[in-house]
Amino acid sequence: MNKTTVVSATVTIPAESSARSLAITGTPLPSTAPSLPAQPAAAKGKPPEDSSRPVRYAAAVLKGQPDMLERIAPCFVSNNAKIEKHQEDWFLESSEFASCTKGEQIFPIADDVVSRVNRILSLYCGATSTLSVEHIYWINAEGTPLRTIRGSATVNVVSSKGLAQLKTMSGTQPLGSAVFQAMVVDSAVNEALSLHGEDELSWGQIYDVIEFLGGVDAVDKAGYASKKQTRTVRQTANHYRHLGGPKKNPLPSHPPTLPEASEFARSLLKSWISSRLRLLQ
């Protein structure tokens, strides 16, 4: 199954550092694990920091359009979501950070708080993904000001089996080229791939794929999948695309997960495309 995954990392640095984010670049993994570097000896006369005690203060430093932040701030002043300006930065303070003991613990909580704020802004103002968390400013239990920064990269995880399949010959050319050519000369193939899109499938798309292929009976008649299997996936997809009325669209007794249903829908589309290619040869 093809999907994307986000690789992320966080680093805590002194608050006075000018760094605001990390850049993640891909590097080959060594065939054997590298030896660990020698660990520096602890400084004498300085007690170790107590990482089990909650932070004294924490705030998420926000990233967003400056004039929008200026206008948004007066709307959010509660203890669980307060936006205010400190020098040149916009801080999000929240009582939900209080139990954290280090900066990296604050990131997921701050992301969730910001997501809730963005949903409110979307509903009332028509704004789209207005705010995000740039970094975390915090003061540890010992009173040291720190900044935790992060970086992330989106990595495509692809099916090696699928790549091998696209390389196999279909007539006089690889399957990938054959499907591309079919999109040019067969509007139905182009429509099918437009329905699938470029990203992971949603429940609505899974339902639409089954309907595009003619529904449960047509899928069974073509030999792509059994009626029972197709009906179960279709009923599950129909339930999730009608969450406003779940009682009218109940789940089947053994519903598939979204990844399972996505793989099923893809297998149907690939079987159907294979049949179209045979007609074009």
Short mmCIF file of C-alpha atoms in Angstrom, two decimals:
data_model
loop_
_atom_site.label_atom_id
_atom_site.label_comp_id
_atom_site.label_asym_id
_atom_site.label_seq_id
_atom_site.Cartn_x
_atom_site.Cartn_y
_atom_site.Cartn_z
CA MET A 1 0.00 0.00 0.00
CA ASN A 2 1.33 3.43 -0.91
CA LYS A 3 1.28 6.10 1.77
CA THR A 4 3.20 9.05 3.11
CA THR A 5 4.75 9.29 6.53
CA VAL A 6 6.15 12.28 8.36
CA VAL A 7 9.59 11.94 9.91
CA SER A 8 10.22 14.51 12.63
CA ALA A 9 12.84 15.38 15.21
CA THR A 10 13.11 17.87 18.08
CA VAL A 11 16.12 19.53 19.69
CA THR A 12 16.25 21.69 22.82
CA ILE A 13 18.64 24.64 22.74
CA PRO A 14 19.28 27.74 24.90
CA ALA A 15 16.53 30.33 24.54
CA GLU A 16 18.98 32.99 23.34
CA SER A 17 19.92 30.89 20.28
CA SER A 18 18.81 32.32 16.94
CA ALA A 19 17.67 28.91 15.59
CA ARG A 20 13.93 28.57 15.06
CA SER A 21 13.58 25.26 13.20
CA LEU A 22 15.41 22.14 12.00
CA ALA A 23 16.08 21.01 8.44
CA ILE A 24 15.90 17.25 7.88
CA THR A 25 17.80 15.79 4.94
CA GLY A 26 17.97 12.18 3.87
CA THR A 27 21.24 10.30 4.34
CA PRO A 28 22.03 6.64 3.61
CA LEU A 29 21.86 4.37 6.62
CA PRO A 30 25.13 2.58 7.43
CA SER A 31 25.14 -1.20 7.02
CA THR A 32 26.34 -1.57 10.59
CA ALA A 33 25.45 0.52 13.59
CA PRO A 34 28.07 3.20 14.31
CA SER A 35 29.86 3.09 17.62
CA LEU A 36 28.57 5.51 20.22
CA PRO A 37 30.74 8.56 20.88
CA ALA A 38 32.36 8.88 24.26
CA GLN A 39 30.05 10.54 26.76
CA PRO A 40 31.40 13.68 28.43
CA ALA A 41 31.94 13.49 32.17
CA ALA A 42 29.43 15.35 34.29
CA ALA A 43 30.60 18.77 35.43
CA LYS A 44 31.75 18.75 39.04
CA GLY A 45 29.94 20.90 41.53
CA LYS A 46 26.80 21.23 39.35
CA PRO A 47 23.79 19.14 40.37
CA PRO A 48 22.00 17.31 37.54
CA GLU A 49 18.80 18.84 36.22
CA ASP A 50 15.62 17.25 37.52
CA SER A 51 13.66 16.28 34.40
CA SER A 52 10.76 14.88 36.42
CA ARG A 53 9.54 18.25 37.68
CA PRO A 54 6.99 20.25 35.66
CA VAL A 55 8.17 23.26 33.69
CA ARG A 56 7.89 26.66 35.33
CA TYR A 57 6.54 28.25 32.16
CA ALA A 58 5.78 27.16 28.60
CA ALA A 59 4.38 28.75 25.48
CA ALA A 60 4.08 27.76 21.86
CA VAL A 61 5.52 30.39 19.54
CA LEU A 62 3.09 30.72 16.66
CA LYS A 63 3.69 31.04 12.95
CA GLY A 64 1.12 32.88 10.87
CA GLN A 65 0.26 36.04 8.99
CA PRO A 66 1.25 38.93 11.32
CA ASP A 67 -1.84 41.06 10.73
CA MET A 68 -4.08 38.01 11.22
CA LEU A 69 -2.39 37.18 14.53
CA GLU A 70 -2.95 40.78 15.63
CA ARG A 71 -6.67 40.49 14.87
CA ILE A 72 -7.08 36.95 16.22
CA ALA A 73 -5.40 37.52 19.60
CA PRO A 74 -8.31 39.42 21.27
CA CYS A 75 -10.60 36.47 20.46
CA PHE A 76 -8.62 33.95 22.53
CA VAL A 77 -7.87 35.03 26.09
CA SER A 78 -8.83 32.00 28.24
CA ASN A 79 -6.45 29.98 30.39
CA ASN A 80 -6.60 26.99 28.04
CA ALA A 81 -5.90 29.06 24.90
CA LYS A 82 -4.46 32.54 25.24
CA ILE A 83 -2.72 34.31 22.36
CA GLU A 84 -0.61 37.38 23.08
CA LYS A 85 2.45 39.17 21.73
CA HIS A 86 5.82 39.09 23.52
CA GLN A 87 8.31 41.41 21.84
CA GLU A 88 8.32 40.24 18.20
CA ASP A 89 6.80 36.80 18.78
CA TRP A 90 3.21 35.64 19.23
CA PHE A 91 2.82 33.24 22.15
CA LEU A 92 0.11 30.66 22.72
CA GLU A 93 -0.20 29.95 26.44
CA SER A 94 -2.35 27.10 27.73
CA SER A 95 -3.06 25.47 31.07
CA GLU A 96 -2.79 22.16 29.20
CA PHE A 97 1.01 22.59 29.17
CA ALA A 98 1.23 22.65 32.99
CA SER A 99 1.98 18.94 33.53
CA CYS A 100 4.82 18.79 30.98
CA THR A 101 8.41 18.35 32.16
CA LYS A 102 10.24 19.13 28.90
CA GLY A 103 9.74 20.97 25.65
CA GLU A 104 9.17 18.02 23.31
CA GLN A 105 6.14 16.96 25.39
CA ILE A 106 4.52 20.33 24.70
CA PHE A 107 4.61 20.11 20.88
CA PRO A 108 1.74 17.59 20.39
CA ILE A 109 -0.42 19.37 22.97
CA ALA A 110 0.26 22.74 21.35
CA ASP A 111 -0.48 21.31 17.88
CA ASP A 112 -3.83 20.06 19.17
CA VAL A 113 -4.71 23.42 20.78
CA VAL A 114 -3.78 25.25 17.56
CA SER A 115 -5.84 22.77 15.53
CA ARG A 116 -8.89 23.59 17.67
CA VAL A 117 -8.28 27.31 17.22
CA ASN A 118 -7.96 26.82 13.44
CA ARG A 119 -11.28 24.94 13.34
CA ILE A 120 -13.00 27.83 15.09
CA LEU A 121 -11.42 30.33 12.70
CA SER A 122 -12.45 28.20 9.75
CA LEU A 123 -16.07 28.04 10.90
CA TYR A 124 -16.51 31.69 11.84
CA CYS A 125 -14.06 33.47 9.51
CA GLY A 126 -13.60 31.13 6.56
CA ALA A 127 -9.86 30.96 7.33
CA THR A 128 -7.80 27.95 6.20
CA SER A 129 -4.90 26.57 8.31
CA THR A 130 -4.28 30.02 9.70
CA LEU A 131 -1.85 29.19 12.52
CA SER A 132 0.87 26.63 13.23
CA VAL A 133 3.44 26.03 15.96
CA GLU A 134 6.95 27.22 15.09
CA HIS A 135 8.76 26.26 18.29
CA ILE A 136 8.33 25.97 22.06
CA TYR A 137 9.70 28.49 24.53
CA TRP A 138 9.91 27.15 28.06
CA ILE A 139 11.58 27.58 31.42
CA ASN A 140 12.59 24.36 33.14
CA ALA A 141 12.23 23.52 36.82
CA GLU A 142 15.67 25.01 37.53
CA GLY A 143 14.72 28.33 35.93
CA THR A 144 16.73 27.95 32.70
CA PRO A 145 15.05 29.51 29.62
CA LEU A 146 15.08 27.04 26.71
CA ARG A 147 13.73 26.66 23.22
CA THR A 148 12.69 23.36 21.66
CA ILE A 149 12.73 23.41 17.87
CA ARG A 150 11.70 20.74 15.39
CA GLY A 151 11.96 19.76 11.79
CA SER A 152 9.98 17.35 9.66
CA ALA A 153 10.05 15.79 6.22
CA THR A 154 7.34 13.92 4.34
CA VAL A 155 8.52 10.60 2.94
CA ASN A 156 6.66 8.48 0.41
CA VAL A 157 6.44 4.82 1.40
CA VAL A 158 5.65 2.92 -1.78
CA SER A 159 4.82 -0.67 -2.61
CA SER A 160 7.80 -2.48 -4.14
CA LYS A 161 5.29 -4.99 -5.54
CA GLY A 162 3.41 -2.18 -7.27
CA LEU A 163 6.60 -0.76 -8.79
CA ALA A 164 7.55 -4.20 -10.07
CA GLN A 165 4.07 -4.53 -11.58
CA LEU A 166 4.38 -1.20 -13.42
CA LYS A 167 7.66 -2.42 -14.97
CA THR A 168 6.11 -5.60 -16.40
CA MET A 169 5.42 -5.54 -20.12
CA SER A 170 1.91 -4.91 -21.36
CA GLY A 171 2.10 -5.57 -25.07
CA THR A 172 5.18 -3.74 -26.33
CA GLN A 173 5.62 -1.32 -23.41
CA PRO A 174 5.78 -1.30 -19.60
CA LEU A 175 2.47 -1.31 -17.78
CA GLY A 176 3.05 2.26 -16.55
CA SER A 177 3.30 3.54 -20.13
CA ALA A 178 0.37 1.39 -21.24
CA VAL A 179 -1.90 2.86 -18.55
CA PHE A 180 -0.74 6.38 -19.36
CA GLN A 181 -1.53 5.81 -23.04
CA ALA A 182 -4.92 4.41 -22.09
CA MET A 183 -5.69 7.62 -20.18
CA VAL A 184 -5.10 9.53 -23.43
CA VAL A 185 -7.30 7.41 -25.68
CA ASP A 186 -9.92 6.09 -23.20
CA SER A 187 -11.82 8.77 -21.26
CA ALA A 188 -13.17 6.13 -18.84
CA VAL A 189 -9.65 5.18 -17.73
CA ASN A 190 -8.80 8.85 -17.29
CA GLU A 191 -11.98 9.33 -15.23
CA ALA A 192 -11.16 6.30 -13.06
CA LEU A 193 -7.68 7.58 -12.22
CA SER A 194 -9.06 11.08 -11.58
CA LEU A 195 -11.51 9.49 -9.14
CA HIS A 196 -8.62 7.79 -7.34
CA GLY A 197 -6.56 10.97 -7.25
CA GLU A 198 -2.96 11.44 -6.09
CA ASP A 199 -3.36 10.88 -2.34
CA GLU A 200 -4.62 8.23 0.06
CA LEU A 201 -8.26 7.27 -0.41
CA SER A 202 -11.10 8.55 1.75
CA TRP A 203 -14.21 6.54 2.61
CA GLY A 204 -16.17 8.63 0.12
CA GLN A 205 -13.74 7.78 -2.68
CA ILE A 206 -13.89 4.07 -1.83
CA TYR A 207 -17.68 4.15 -2.10
CA ASP A 208 -17.45 6.07 -5.39
CA VAL A 209 -14.96 3.57 -6.86
CA ILE A 210 -17.40 0.70 -6.27
CA GLU A 211 -20.26 2.70 -7.78
CA PHE A 212 -18.09 3.75 -10.73
CA LEU A 213 -17.50 0.08 -11.51
CA GLY A 214 -21.24 -0.59 -11.52
CA GLY A 215 -21.89 -1.56 -7.90
CA VAL A 216 -21.85 -4.86 -6.06
CA ASP A 217 -23.45 -6.99 -8.79
CA ALA A 218 -21.23 -5.66 -11.60
CA VAL A 219 -18.06 -6.19 -9.56
CA ASP A 220 -19.10 -9.79 -8.87
CA LYS A 221 -20.08 -10.44 -12.50
CA ALA A 222 -16.70 -9.15 -13.73
CA GLY A 223 -14.93 -11.47 -11.31
CA TYR A 224 -13.08 -8.70 -9.48
CA ALA A 225 -14.40 -9.65 -6.01
CA SER A 226 -17.27 -11.54 -4.38
CA LYS A 227 -20.62 -9.91 -3.63
CA LYS A 228 -20.12 -10.43 0.11
CA GLN A 229 -16.71 -8.78 0.16
CA THR A 230 -17.78 -5.84 -2.00
CA ARG A 231 -21.02 -5.34 -0.06
CA THR A 232 -19.13 -5.24 3.25
CA VAL A 233 -16.67 -2.62 2.02
CA ARG A 234 -19.42 -0.57 0.36
CA GLN A 235 -21.60 -0.61 3.49
CA THR A 236 -18.66 0.44 5.65
CA ALA A 237 -17.74 3.29 3.30
CA ASN A 238 -21.38 4.38 3.16
CA HIS A 239 -21.54 4.50 6.96
CA TYR A 240 -18.48 6.72 7.31
CA ARG A 241 -19.52 9.09 4.54
CA HIS A 242 -22.88 9.60 6.30
CA LEU A 243 -21.72 10.16 9.88
CA GLY A 244 -24.48 12.74 10.29
CA GLY A 245 -26.99 9.88 10.21
CA PRO A 246 -25.18 6.74 11.39
CA LYS A 247 -28.40 4.96 12.46
CA LYS A 248 -29.68 5.04 8.88
CA ASN A 249 -26.37 3.67 7.60
CA PRO A 250 -25.13 1.08 10.13
CA LEU A 251 -21.79 -0.68 9.94
CA PRO A 252 -21.63 -4.35 8.85
CA SER A 253 -20.79 -6.98 11.45
CA HIS A 254 -17.08 -7.14 10.52
CA PRO A 255 -16.15 -3.79 8.94
CA PRO A 256 -12.74 -3.36 7.29
CA THR A 257 -10.29 -0.68 8.37
CA LEU A 258 -9.66 2.28 6.06
CA PRO A 259 -6.29 0.85 4.87
CA GLU A 260 -7.95 -2.53 4.16
CA ALA A 261 -10.84 -0.93 2.29
CA SER A 262 -8.43 1.31 0.35
CA GLU A 263 -6.40 -1.67 -0.79
CA PHE A 264 -9.62 -3.44 -1.82
CA ALA A 265 -10.77 -0.44 -3.88
CA ARG A 266 -7.37 -0.17 -5.55
CA SER A 267 -7.42 -3.86 -6.46
CA LEU A 268 -10.84 -3.37 -8.10
CA LEU A 269 -9.60 -0.39 -10.11
CA LYS A 270 -6.45 -2.20 -11.22
CA SER A 271 -8.45 -5.23 -12.34
CA TRP A 272 -10.85 -2.99 -14.25
CA ILE A 273 -7.97 -1.10 -15.92
CA SER A 274 -6.42 -4.42 -16.95
CA SER A 275 -9.66 -5.32 -18.71
CA ARG A 276 -9.69 -1.95 -20.51
CA LEU A 277 -6.09 -2.46 -21.64
CA ARG A 278 -7.01 -5.83 -23.15
CA LEU A 279 -9.72 -4.12 -25.19
CA LEU A 280 -7.26 -1.51 -26.47
CA GLN A 281 -4.59 -4.02 -27.57
#
